[in-house]
mmCIF file of C-alpha atoms in Angstrom:
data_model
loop_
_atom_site.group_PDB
_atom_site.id
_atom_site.type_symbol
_atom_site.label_atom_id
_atom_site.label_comp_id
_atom_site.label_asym_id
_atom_site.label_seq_id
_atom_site.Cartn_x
_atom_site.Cartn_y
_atom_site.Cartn_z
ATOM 1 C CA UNK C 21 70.291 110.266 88.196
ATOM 2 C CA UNK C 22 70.028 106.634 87.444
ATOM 3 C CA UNK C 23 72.625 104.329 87.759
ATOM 4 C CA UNK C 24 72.522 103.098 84.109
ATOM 5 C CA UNK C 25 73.318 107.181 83.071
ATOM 6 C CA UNK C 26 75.789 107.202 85.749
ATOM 7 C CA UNK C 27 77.550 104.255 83.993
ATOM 8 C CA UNK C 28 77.066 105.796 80.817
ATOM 9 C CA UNK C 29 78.851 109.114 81.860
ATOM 10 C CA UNK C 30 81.424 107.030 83.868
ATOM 11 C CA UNK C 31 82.241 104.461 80.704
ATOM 12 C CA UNK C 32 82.790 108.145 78.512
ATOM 13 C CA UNK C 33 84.407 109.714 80.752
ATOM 14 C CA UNK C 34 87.166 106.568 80.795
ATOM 15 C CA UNK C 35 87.327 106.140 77.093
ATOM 16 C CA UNK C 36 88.428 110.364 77.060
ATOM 17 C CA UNK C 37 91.056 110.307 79.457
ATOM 18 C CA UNK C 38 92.415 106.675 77.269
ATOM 19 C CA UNK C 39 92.651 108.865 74.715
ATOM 20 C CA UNK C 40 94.097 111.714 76.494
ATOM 21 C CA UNK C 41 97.062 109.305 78.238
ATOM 22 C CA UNK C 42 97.454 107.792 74.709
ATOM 23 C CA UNK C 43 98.043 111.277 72.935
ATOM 24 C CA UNK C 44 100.435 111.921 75.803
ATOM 25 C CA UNK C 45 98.140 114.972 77.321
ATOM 26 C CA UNK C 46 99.235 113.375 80.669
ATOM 27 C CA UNK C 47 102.961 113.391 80.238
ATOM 28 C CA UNK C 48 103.673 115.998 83.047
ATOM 29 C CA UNK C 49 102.099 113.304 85.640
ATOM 30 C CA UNK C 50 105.444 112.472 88.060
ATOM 31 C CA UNK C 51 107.624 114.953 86.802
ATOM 32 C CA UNK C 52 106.546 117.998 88.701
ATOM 33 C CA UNK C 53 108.687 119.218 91.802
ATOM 34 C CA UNK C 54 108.041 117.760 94.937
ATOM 35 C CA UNK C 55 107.036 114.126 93.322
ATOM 36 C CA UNK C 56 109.926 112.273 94.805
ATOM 37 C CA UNK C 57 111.818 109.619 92.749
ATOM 38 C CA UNK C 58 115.169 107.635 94.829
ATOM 39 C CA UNK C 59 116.804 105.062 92.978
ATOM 40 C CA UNK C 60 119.448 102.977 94.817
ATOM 41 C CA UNK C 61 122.025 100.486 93.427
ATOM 42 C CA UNK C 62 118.974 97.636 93.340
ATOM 43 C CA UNK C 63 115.975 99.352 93.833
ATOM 44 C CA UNK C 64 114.091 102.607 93.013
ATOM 45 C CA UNK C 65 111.258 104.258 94.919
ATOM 46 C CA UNK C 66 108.474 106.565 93.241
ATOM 47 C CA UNK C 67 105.901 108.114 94.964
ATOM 48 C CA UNK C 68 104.348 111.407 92.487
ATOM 49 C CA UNK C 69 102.686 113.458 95.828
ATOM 50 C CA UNK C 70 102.722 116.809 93.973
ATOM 51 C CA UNK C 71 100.921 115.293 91.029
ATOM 52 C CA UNK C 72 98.492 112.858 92.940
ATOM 53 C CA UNK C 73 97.669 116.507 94.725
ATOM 54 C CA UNK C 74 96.873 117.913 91.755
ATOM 55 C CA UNK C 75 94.630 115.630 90.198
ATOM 56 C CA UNK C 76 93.047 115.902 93.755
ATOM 57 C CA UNK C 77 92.141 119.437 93.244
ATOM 58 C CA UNK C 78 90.963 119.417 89.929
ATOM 59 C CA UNK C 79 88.854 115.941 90.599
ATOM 60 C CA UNK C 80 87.564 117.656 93.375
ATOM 61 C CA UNK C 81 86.527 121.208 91.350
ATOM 62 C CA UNK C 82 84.896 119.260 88.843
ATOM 63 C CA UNK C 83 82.689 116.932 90.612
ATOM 64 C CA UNK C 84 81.755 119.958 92.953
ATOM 65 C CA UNK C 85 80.793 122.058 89.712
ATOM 66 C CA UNK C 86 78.441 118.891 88.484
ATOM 67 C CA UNK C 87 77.227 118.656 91.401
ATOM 68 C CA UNK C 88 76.088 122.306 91.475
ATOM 69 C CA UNK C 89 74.908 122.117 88.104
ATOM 70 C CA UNK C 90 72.976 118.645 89.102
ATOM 71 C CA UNK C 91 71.328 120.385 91.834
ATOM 72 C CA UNK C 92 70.082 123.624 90.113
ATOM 73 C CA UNK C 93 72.664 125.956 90.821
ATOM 74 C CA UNK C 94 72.248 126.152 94.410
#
């Protein structure tokens, strides 16, 4: 594939999830269990591992399915 597609697909791809976060599809991210949150008397600590695992997985499903489908099935 080109790299001017590529940036194509890429720029759409970004303008669909913008509208996803905006429309609050993404409103789940950091509040499954496991995503740890501490907040102290001055500070607060956030780190969403459950959710950043998540997206993993599914990032990782879909660009192995294009990839497939790129290929020919193979």
């Amino acid at each position: 594939m080109r790299t001017g597609n590529i940036l194509i697909v890429a720029g759409i791809a970004l303008v669909v999830i913008g509208f996803a976060v905006r429309l609050g599809m993404f409103s789940w991210f950091g509040h499954l269990p496991g995503d740890i949150h501490v907040e102290g008397e001055n500070s607060r600590f956030f780190f969403p591992i459950t959710s950043c695992l998540v997206v993993s997985v599914a990032l990782t499903l879909l660009i192995n399915l294009a990839a497939r489908l790129w290929r020919g099935g193979s």
